[in-house]
Structure formats: structure tokens, C-alpha cells
Short mmCIF file of C-alpha atoms and ligand atoms in Angstrom, two decimals:
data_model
loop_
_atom_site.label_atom_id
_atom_site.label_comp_id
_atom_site.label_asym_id
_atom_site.label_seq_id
_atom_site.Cartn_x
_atom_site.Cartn_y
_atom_site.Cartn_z
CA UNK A 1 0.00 0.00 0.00
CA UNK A 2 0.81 3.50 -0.88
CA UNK A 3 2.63 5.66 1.76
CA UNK A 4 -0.29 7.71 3.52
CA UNK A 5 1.02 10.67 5.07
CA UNK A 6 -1.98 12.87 6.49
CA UNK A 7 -1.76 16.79 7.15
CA UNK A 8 -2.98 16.71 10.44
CA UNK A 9 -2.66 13.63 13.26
CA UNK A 10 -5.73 11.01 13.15
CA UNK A 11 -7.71 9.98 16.10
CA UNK A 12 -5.87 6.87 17.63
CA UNK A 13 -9.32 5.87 19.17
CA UNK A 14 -8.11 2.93 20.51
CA UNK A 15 -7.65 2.10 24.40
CA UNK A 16 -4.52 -0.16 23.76
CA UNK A 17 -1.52 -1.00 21.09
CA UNK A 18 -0.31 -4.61 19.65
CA UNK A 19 3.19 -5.54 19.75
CA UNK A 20 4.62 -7.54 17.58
CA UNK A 21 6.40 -10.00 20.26
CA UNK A 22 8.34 -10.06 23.39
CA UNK A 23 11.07 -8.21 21.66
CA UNK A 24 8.70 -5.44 20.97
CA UNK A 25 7.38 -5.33 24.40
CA UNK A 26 10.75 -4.62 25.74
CA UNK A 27 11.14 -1.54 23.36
CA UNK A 28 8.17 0.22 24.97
CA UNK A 29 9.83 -0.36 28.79
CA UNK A 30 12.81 0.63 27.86
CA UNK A 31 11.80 3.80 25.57
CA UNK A 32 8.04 4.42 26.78
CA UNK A 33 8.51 8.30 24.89
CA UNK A 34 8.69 6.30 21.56
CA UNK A 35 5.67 3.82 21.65
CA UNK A 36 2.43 3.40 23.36
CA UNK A 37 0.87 0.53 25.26
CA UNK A 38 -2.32 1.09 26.60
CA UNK A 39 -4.56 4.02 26.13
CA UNK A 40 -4.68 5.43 30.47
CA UNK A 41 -1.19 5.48 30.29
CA UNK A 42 -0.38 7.27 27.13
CA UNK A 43 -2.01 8.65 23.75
CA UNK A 44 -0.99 10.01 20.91
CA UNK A 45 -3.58 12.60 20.95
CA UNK A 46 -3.36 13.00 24.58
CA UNK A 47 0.25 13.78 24.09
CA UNK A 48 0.43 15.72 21.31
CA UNK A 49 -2.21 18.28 23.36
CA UNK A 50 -0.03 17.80 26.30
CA UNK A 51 3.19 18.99 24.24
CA UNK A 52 1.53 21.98 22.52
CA UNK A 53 0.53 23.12 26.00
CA UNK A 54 4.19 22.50 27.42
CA UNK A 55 5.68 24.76 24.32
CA UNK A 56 3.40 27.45 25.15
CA UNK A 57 3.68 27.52 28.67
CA UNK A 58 7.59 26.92 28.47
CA UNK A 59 7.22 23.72 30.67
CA UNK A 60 9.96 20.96 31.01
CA UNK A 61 6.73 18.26 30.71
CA UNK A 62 2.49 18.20 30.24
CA UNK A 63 0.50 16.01 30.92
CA UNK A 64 -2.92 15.83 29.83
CA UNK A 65 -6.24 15.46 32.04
CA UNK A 66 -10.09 14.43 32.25
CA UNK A 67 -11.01 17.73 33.00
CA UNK A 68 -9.81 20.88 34.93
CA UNK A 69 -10.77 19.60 38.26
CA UNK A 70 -8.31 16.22 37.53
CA UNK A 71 -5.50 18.61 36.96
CA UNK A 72 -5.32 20.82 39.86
CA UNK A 73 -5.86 17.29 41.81
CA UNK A 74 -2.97 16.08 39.94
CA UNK A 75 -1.54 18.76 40.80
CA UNK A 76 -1.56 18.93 44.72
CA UNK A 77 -0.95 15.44 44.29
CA UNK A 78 2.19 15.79 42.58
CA UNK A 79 3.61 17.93 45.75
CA UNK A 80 1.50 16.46 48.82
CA UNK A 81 0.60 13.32 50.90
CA UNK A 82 -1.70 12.61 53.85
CA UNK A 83 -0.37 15.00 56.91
CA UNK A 84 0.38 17.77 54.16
CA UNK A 85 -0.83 21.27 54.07
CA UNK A 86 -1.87 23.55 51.28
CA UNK A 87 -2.54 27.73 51.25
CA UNK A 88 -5.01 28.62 49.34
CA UNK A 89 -5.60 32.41 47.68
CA UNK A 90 -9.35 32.94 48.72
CA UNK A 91 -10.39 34.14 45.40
CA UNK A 92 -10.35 30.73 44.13
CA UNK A 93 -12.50 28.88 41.76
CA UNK A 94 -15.41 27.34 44.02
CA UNK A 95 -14.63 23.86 42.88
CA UNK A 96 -11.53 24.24 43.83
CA UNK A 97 -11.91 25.22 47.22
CA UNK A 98 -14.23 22.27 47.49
CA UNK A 99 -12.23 19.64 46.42
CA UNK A 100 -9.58 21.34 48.36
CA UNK A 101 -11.78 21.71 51.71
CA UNK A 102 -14.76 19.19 51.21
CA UNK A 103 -12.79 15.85 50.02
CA UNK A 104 -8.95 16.50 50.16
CA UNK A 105 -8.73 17.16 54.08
CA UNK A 106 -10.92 14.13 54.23
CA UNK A 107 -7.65 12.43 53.08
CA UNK A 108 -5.40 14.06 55.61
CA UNK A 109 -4.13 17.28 53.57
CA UNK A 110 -5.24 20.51 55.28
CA UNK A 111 -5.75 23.82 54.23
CA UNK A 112 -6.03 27.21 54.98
CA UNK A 113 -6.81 29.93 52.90
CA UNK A 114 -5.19 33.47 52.09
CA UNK A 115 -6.69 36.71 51.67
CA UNK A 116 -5.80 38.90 48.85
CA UNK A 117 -4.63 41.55 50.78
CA UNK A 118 -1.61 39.09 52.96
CA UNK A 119 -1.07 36.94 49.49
CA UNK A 120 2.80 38.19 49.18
CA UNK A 121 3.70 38.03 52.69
CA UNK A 122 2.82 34.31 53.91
CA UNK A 123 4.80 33.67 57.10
CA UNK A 124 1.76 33.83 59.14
CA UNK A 125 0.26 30.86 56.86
CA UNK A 126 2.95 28.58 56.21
CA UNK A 127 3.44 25.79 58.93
CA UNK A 128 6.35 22.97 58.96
CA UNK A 129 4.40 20.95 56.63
CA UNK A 130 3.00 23.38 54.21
CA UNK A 131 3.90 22.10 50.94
CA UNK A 132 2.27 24.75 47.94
CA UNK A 133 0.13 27.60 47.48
CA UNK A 134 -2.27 27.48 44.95
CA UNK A 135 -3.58 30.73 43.25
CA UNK A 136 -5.34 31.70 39.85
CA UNK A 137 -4.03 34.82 37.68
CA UNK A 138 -7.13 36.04 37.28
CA UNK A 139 -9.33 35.48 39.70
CA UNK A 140 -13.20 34.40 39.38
CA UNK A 141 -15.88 35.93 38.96
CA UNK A 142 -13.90 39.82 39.82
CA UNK A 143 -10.74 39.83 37.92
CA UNK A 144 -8.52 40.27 40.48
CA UNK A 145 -4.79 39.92 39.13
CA UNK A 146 -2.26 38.03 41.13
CA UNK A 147 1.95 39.37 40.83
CA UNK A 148 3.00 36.26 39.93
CA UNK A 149 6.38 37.45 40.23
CA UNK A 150 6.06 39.02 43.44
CA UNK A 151 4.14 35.90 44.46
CA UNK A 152 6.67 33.33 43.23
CA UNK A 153 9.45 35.35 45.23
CA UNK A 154 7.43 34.75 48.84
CA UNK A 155 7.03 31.55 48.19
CA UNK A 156 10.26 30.54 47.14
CA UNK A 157 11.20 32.78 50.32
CA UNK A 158 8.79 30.41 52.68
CA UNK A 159 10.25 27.13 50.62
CA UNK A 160 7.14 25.70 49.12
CA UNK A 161 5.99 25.41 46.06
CA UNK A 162 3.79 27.59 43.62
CA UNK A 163 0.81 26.40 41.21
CA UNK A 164 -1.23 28.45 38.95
CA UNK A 165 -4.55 27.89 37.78
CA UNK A 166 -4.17 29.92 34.59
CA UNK A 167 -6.93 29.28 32.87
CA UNK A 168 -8.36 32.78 32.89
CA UNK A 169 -5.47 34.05 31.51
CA UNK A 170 -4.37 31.46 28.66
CA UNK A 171 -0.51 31.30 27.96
CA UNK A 172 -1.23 33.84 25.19
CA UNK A 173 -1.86 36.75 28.33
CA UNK A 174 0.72 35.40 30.97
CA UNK A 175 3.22 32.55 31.15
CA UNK A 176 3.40 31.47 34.81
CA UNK A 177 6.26 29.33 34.85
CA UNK A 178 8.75 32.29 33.49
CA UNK A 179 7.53 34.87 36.24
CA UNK A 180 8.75 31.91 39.11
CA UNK A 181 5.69 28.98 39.34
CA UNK A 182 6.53 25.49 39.73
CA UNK A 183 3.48 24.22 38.19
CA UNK A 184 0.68 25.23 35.95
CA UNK A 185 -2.54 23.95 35.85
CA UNK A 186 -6.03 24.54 32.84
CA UNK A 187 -9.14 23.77 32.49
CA UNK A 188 -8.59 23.19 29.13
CA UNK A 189 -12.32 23.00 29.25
CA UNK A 190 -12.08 27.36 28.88
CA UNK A 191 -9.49 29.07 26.69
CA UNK A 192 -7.55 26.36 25.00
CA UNK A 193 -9.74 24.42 23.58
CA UNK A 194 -12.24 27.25 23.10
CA UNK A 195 -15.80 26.11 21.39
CA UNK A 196 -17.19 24.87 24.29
CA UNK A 197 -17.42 21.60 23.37
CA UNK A 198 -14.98 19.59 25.74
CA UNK A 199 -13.99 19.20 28.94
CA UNK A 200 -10.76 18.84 29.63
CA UNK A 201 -7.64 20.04 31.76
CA UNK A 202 -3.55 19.82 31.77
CA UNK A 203 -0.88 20.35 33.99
CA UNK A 204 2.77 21.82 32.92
CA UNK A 205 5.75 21.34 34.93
CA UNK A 206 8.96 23.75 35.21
CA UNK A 207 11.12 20.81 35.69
CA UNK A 208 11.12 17.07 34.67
CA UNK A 209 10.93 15.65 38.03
CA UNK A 210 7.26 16.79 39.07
CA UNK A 211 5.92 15.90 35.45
CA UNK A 212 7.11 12.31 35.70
CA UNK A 213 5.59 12.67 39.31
CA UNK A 214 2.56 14.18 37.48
CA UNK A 215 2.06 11.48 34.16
CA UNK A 216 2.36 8.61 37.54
CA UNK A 217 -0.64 10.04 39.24
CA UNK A 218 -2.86 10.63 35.79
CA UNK A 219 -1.78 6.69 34.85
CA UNK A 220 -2.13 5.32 38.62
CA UNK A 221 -5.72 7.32 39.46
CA UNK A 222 -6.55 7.22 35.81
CA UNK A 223 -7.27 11.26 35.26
CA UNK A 224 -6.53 10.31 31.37
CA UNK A 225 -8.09 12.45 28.53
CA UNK A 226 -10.33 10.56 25.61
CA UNK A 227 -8.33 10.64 22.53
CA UNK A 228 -11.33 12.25 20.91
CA UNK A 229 -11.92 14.98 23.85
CA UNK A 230 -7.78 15.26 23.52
CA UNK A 231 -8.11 15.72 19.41
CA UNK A 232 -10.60 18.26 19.96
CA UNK A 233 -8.45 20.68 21.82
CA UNK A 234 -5.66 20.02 20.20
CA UNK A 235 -8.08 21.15 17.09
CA UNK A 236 -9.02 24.51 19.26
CA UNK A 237 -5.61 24.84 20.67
CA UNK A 238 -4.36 25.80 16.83
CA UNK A 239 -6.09 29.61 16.74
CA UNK A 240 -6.03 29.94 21.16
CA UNK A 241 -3.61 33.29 19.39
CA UNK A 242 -6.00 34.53 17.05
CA UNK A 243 -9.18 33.89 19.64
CA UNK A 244 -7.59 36.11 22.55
CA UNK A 245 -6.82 38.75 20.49
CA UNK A 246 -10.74 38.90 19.71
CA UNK A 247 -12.02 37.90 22.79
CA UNK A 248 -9.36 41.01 24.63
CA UNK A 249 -10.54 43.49 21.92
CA UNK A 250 -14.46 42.91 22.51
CA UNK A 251 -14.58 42.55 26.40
CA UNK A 252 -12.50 46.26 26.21
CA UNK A 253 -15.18 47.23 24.09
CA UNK A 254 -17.81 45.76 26.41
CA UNK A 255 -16.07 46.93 29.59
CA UNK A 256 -16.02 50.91 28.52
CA UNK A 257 -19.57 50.87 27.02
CA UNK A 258 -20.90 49.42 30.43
CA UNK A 259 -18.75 51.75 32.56
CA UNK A 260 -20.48 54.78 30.54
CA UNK A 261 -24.33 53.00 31.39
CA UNK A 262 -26.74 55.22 33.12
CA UNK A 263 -28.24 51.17 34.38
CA UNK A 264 -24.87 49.73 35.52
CA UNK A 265 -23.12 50.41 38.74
CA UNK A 266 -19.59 48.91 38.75
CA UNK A 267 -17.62 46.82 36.36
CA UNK A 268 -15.32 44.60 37.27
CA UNK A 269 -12.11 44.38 34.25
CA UNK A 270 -8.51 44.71 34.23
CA UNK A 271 -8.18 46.94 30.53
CA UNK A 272 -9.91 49.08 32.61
CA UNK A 273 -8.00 52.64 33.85
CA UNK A 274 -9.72 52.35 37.69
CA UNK A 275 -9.42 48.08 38.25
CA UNK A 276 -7.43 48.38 41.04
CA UNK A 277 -4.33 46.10 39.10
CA UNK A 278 -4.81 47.65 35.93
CA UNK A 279 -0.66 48.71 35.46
CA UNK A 280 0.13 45.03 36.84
CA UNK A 281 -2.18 43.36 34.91
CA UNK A 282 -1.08 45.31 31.55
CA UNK A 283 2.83 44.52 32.38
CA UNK A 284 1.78 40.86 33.42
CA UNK A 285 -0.26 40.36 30.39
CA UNK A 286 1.89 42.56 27.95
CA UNK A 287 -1.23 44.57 27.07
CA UNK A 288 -3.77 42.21 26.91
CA UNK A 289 -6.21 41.87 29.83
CA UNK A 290 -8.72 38.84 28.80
CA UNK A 291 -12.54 38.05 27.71
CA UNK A 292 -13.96 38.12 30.95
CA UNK A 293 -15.25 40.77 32.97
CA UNK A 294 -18.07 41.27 36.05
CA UNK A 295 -20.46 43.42 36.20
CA UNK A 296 -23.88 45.16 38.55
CA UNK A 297 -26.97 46.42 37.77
CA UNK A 298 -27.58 49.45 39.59
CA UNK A 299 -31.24 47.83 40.41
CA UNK A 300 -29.66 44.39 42.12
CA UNK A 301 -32.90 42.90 42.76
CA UNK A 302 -33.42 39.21 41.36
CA UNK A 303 -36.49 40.47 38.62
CA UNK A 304 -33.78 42.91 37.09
CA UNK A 305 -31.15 40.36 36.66
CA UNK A 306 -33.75 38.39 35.11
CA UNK A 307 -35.40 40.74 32.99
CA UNK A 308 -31.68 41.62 31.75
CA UNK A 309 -30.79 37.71 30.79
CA UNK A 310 -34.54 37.53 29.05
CA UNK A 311 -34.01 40.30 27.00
CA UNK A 312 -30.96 39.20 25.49
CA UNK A 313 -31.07 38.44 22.17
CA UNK A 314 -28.06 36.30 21.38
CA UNK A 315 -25.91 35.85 24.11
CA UNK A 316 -27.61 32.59 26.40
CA UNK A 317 -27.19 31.97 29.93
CA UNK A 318 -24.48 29.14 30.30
CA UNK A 319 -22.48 28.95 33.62
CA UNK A 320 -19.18 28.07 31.65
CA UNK A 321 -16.87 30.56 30.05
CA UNK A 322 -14.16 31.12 27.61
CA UNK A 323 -15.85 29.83 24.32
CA UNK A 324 -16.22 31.47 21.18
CA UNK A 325 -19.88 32.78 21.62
CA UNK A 326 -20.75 35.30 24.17
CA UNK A 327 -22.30 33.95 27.56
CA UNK A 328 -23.36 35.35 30.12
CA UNK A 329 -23.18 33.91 34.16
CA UNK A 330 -24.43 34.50 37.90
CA UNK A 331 -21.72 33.53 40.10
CA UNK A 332 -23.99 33.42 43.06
CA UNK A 333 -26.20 30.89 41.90
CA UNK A 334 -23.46 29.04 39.63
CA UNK A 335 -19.75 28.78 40.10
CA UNK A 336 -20.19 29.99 43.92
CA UNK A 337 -23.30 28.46 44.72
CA UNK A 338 -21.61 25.68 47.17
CA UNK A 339 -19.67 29.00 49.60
CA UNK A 340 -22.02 29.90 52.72
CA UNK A 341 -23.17 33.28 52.92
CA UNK A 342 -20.99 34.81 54.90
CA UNK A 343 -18.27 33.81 52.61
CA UNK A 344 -19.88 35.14 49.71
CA UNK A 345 -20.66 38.71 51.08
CA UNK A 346 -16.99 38.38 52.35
CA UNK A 347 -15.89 37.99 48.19
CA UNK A 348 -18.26 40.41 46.97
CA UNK A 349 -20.20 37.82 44.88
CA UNK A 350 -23.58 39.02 45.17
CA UNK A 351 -27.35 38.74 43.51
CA UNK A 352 -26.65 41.83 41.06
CA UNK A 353 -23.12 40.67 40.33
CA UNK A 354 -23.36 38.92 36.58
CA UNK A 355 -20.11 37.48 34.54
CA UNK A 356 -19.55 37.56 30.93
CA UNK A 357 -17.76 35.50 29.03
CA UNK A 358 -17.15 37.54 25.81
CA UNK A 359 -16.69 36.04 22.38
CA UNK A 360 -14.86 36.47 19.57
CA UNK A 361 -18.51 37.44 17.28
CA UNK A 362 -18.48 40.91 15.94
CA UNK A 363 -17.71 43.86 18.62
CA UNK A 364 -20.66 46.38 16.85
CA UNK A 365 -23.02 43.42 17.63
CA UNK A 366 -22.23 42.39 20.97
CA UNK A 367 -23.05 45.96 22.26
CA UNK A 368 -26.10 46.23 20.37
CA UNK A 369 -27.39 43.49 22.17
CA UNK A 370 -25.72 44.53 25.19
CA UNK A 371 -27.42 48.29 24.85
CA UNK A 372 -30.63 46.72 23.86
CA UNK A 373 -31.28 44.55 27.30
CA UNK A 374 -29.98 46.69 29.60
CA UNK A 375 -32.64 49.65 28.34
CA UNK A 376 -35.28 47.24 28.99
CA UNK A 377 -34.12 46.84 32.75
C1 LIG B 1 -10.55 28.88 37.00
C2 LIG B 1 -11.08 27.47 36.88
N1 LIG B 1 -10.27 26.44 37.22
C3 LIG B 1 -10.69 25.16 37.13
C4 LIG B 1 -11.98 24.86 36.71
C5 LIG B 1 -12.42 23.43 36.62
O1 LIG B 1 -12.38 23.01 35.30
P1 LIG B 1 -13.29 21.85 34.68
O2 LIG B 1 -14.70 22.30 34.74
O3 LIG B 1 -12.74 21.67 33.32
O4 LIG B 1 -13.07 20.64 35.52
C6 LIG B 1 -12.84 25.90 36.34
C7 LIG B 1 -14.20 25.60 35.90
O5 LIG B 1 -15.01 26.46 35.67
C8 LIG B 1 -12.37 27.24 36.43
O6 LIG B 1 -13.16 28.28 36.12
#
């Protein structure tokens, strides 16, 4: 048979490999890089997602997860065992803090979390077995924006480690790993793969140690991606550059036009002259602050908030983010729901607040349909 050499890598959707004989079998132990065995362990697909990732993030390794939540277990994993400890920064994803608080402290690692304001001066945290801090460059659902540098520089001060959920930021905003992180996590789920049509996460390593430590835990608690799910991304991960240019350019569009509304009462985004880290977040991102911004309705109350999502015309309620059509979110009731009260008020994530995920569709109609709900509030 002809020689079939196709332009882009097929879907190995297989969950193992044949070997020739004994001979063969050997080749894979002693040069696993170079051949594949069984699907949870290793995938072409899975890989070549994972790799694309690494060059992006500058990683020495990837590996590639089930879904965002699989990689920042991974993750902790990779650094901690039962009798461990973990900081938290308290504007964290709230899936996060509940795997964190709800099941991993159920297996003997314990942890605190850090308010914004004491997140670069951590002695008062850190205890004899504290092992990482975990933090997001962006934060959810208000856009706070984290010195990684500065950060990196405390913890390397206090001796433990430093992972970075940077999905809100995609590599194309802020690498992690050059400002000082040891690890960086995605929910590849959001930026990287981008048409919201997988779930999926990955974790990149700054050295080769913790992403052999890392592929061991995906194999062992079997966190593996699909090849299919893995294809997919790969697929979106191929325009993640063109995308964030879009998505930055719209949600600065989006974020001035609401400022300026008579019917809005804050907004909540980092290209924005008065967010609080605007100069860190434009060095830290090299001018580009992201698709996602927060924002109130000067009238909070829930029949506002409603009438607002109703009237839109063509961007849906969807508590996810980071595709390439506009959505819109309510923290409160969504990513935040499982936080008590207090801790809510405490974060600011209240009934008016509501999150957009902008797109990459046309900025002209975006705020038409933007203008056109909130006149009807
Ligand atoms: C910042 C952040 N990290 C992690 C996750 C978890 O990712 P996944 O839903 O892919 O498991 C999410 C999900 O929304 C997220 O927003």
C-alpha cells in the first residue's frame, strides 16, 4: 500500500496498542517516549495536546487530564501526601476550594486559605508541613490579578511550592512558569480548547521531576483524557492566538460601554483605567487583559437580573466561560453556589453581580445586544 502521510494527526481511538512480540514489548519499557501501550497510560492525541501546552507555557513536561478539576488534583498530588498542608488564595474557583476543603482534608491534607490583601507576605500561613500555594491569575468571577512574580518570590522565600490555575489568563496573556511557578494547571475546558465543546484540563511542569511525578498520578488514578476529547483541543488549541486577540478586543469594548451605562453600577475588568491592578495586569499580560469581565446592575434585585438575561437576544445563559460565543453567568447561583453566605458577602459575589464571558462574534453586535437589554431593565 501507498505511503499515507496525512496533514494533520488522526484519532488513535483505541484504548490499547499490539506488539509484535516479546522483543517489541521490551522496546516500549525501555523507551516508553517512543511507543504506546495502553490508552490510560499514554495517547498520541493526549500527548500531542499535552506537548503543545508545554511549548506554550515553556514547561519541562504536560500532561494531559479528564477535566480541569483532575488537573489541579494532579496537581496537589504531585507535591503532597496525607499530613500535608496547602494555602489557598481565597479568590479561588469554588470547585476548587471544594475539592480542596470538602474531600482532600478528608484524606489528611489541610488547608487554609489566604486573603488577597496578605497573598505576598505568607509567614503567618505557612506551617512545617506546608507544601504549595495554589492561586489563579485572574481570579473568578472579579478579575482580580495576582503578581505572579512578586508571588513566586514569597514563596520561594517560605520554601514551598507555587501552582497556577491559569486558565483565565491562557498562555497567550501570561506565562506562569517564566515569572517563578513550579506548576501550571487549565481547564482546558475554557481558553484552549475554546468552542465549548470539551472538557478537559492539563498540567505543565517547570522541571522534569514533578511531570514524571505528574504522568504517575494521571496513569495510577486514571485522570486520562479521551483521545477524541484530547483531538478536539488540540483542534481549538491551533487559533487559542487569534481567539484572545478577539475575545481582549471585545470585552475592552464591552467593559467601557458598560462603565459609561446610566443602568450599571460597577464593572469589574482589568483593561480598565480604575481596576485596582490595571498597570500590573497590563505589564503581566503585555497589554492584553482577557474576555472576561463582572459586572452590577444598579437595580440588584433578582427580577432585574432576570429581565436583563430575558431580553438578550443572542448571548444565552451558560455557567461556563471562555468559548467562542458570548455567555453570560451569575456567580452566586453558579460557580459559587456551594460557599455559605458569609463567605460570599466576604468575596463580593452578590445577587446583582453577573459574569460575561465575551466572544470572539463581531464587537458592533455584541453591544447592540448589550445596549438593547440593559434599556429594557
Ligand atoms: C478557574 C477554573 N479552574 C478550574 C476549573 C475546573 O475546570 P473543569 O470544569 O474543566 O473541571 C474551572 C471551571 O469552571 C475554572 O473556572
Amino acid at each position: 500500500m501507498a505511503q499515507i502521510h496525512p496533514k494533520t494527526t488522526p484519532i488513535y481511538q483505541t484504548s490499547v496498542f499490539t506488539f509484535e512480540d516479546l522483543n517489541d514489548l521490551e522496546l516500549y519499557f525501555e523507551q516508553p517516549e517512543q511507543k504506546y501501550m495502553y490508552t490510560r497510560y499514554g495517547n498520541p492525541n493526549s500527548d500531542e495536546l499535552a506537548e503543545e501546552v508545554n511549548k506554550l507555557e515553556g514547561g519541562a513536561g504536560a500532561v494531559a487530564t479528564s477535566s480541569g478539576m483532575s488537573a489541579i488534583l494532579t496537581a496537589v498530588l504531585t507535591y503532597c501526601q496525607s499530613g500535608d498542608h496547602v494555602l489557598c488564595a481565597e479568590e479561588i474557583y469554588g470547585g476548587s476550594s471544594a475539592l480542596l476543603s470538602q474531600e482532600l482534608t478528608r484524606m489528611g491534607i489541610a488547608v487554609s486559605y489566604v486573603p488577597s490583601d496578605t497573598l505576598y507576605t505568607l509567614q503567618e500561613f505557612v506551617q512545617p508541613n506546608t507544601k504549595l500555594l495554589l492561586a489563579e491569575t485572574m481570579s473568578n468571577p472579579l478579575l482580580q490579578v495576582v503578581d505572579l512574580k512578586r508571588l513566586a518570590e514569597e514563596t520561594k522565600r517560605m520554601g514551598i511550592k507555587l501552582v497556577v490555575d491559569n486558565t483565565f489568563a491562557s498562555p497567550v496573556i501570561t506565562r506562569p512558569l517564566a515569572l517563578g511557578a513550579d506548576l501550571v494547571i487549565h481547564s482546558v475546558t475554557k481558553y484552549l480548547s475554546g468552542h465549548s465543546d470539551v472538557t478537559a484540563g492539563v498540567v505543565v511542569t517547570k522541571n522534569s521531576e514533578d511531570s514524571n511525578r505528574s504522568k504517575q498520578i494521571m496513569r495510577t488514578y486514571g485522570l486520562n483524557l479521551s483521545p477524541f476529547e484530547s483531538w478536539l483541543a488540540a483542534r481549538g488549541l491551533k487559533t487559542l492566538k487569534l481567539r484572545m486577540r478577539q475575545h481582549c478586543t471585545n470585552a475592552q469594548a464591552i467593559a467601557e460601554m458598560l462603565e459609561q451605562h446610566p443602568h450599571v453600577k460597577k464593572v469589574w475588568y482589568p483593561g480598565l483605567a480604575q481596576h485596582p491592578q490595571h498597570q500590573l495586569a497590563k505589564e503581566q499580560g503585555q497589554g492584553m487583559f482577557g474576555g472576561m469581565l463582572s459586572f452590577k446592575l444598579k437595580d440588584d434585585a433578582p427580577e432585574t437580573v432576570n429581565a436583563f438575561m430575558q431580553a438578550l437576544q443572542q448571548i444565552p445563559f451558560a455557567p461556563s466561560l471562555a468559548g467562542v460565543s458570548t455567555s453570560i453567568s451569575h456567580p452566586l447561583r453558579t460557580s459559587h453556589r456551594s460557599l455559605n453566605p458569609a463567605q460570599q458577602q466576604k468575596l463580593g459575589i452578590t445577587l446583582g453581580l453577573i459574569r460575561l464571558s465575551v466572544g470572539i462574534e463581531e464587537t458592533e453586535e455584541l453591544l447592540a445586544d448589550l445596549k438593547q437589554a440593559l434599556e429594557k431593565v
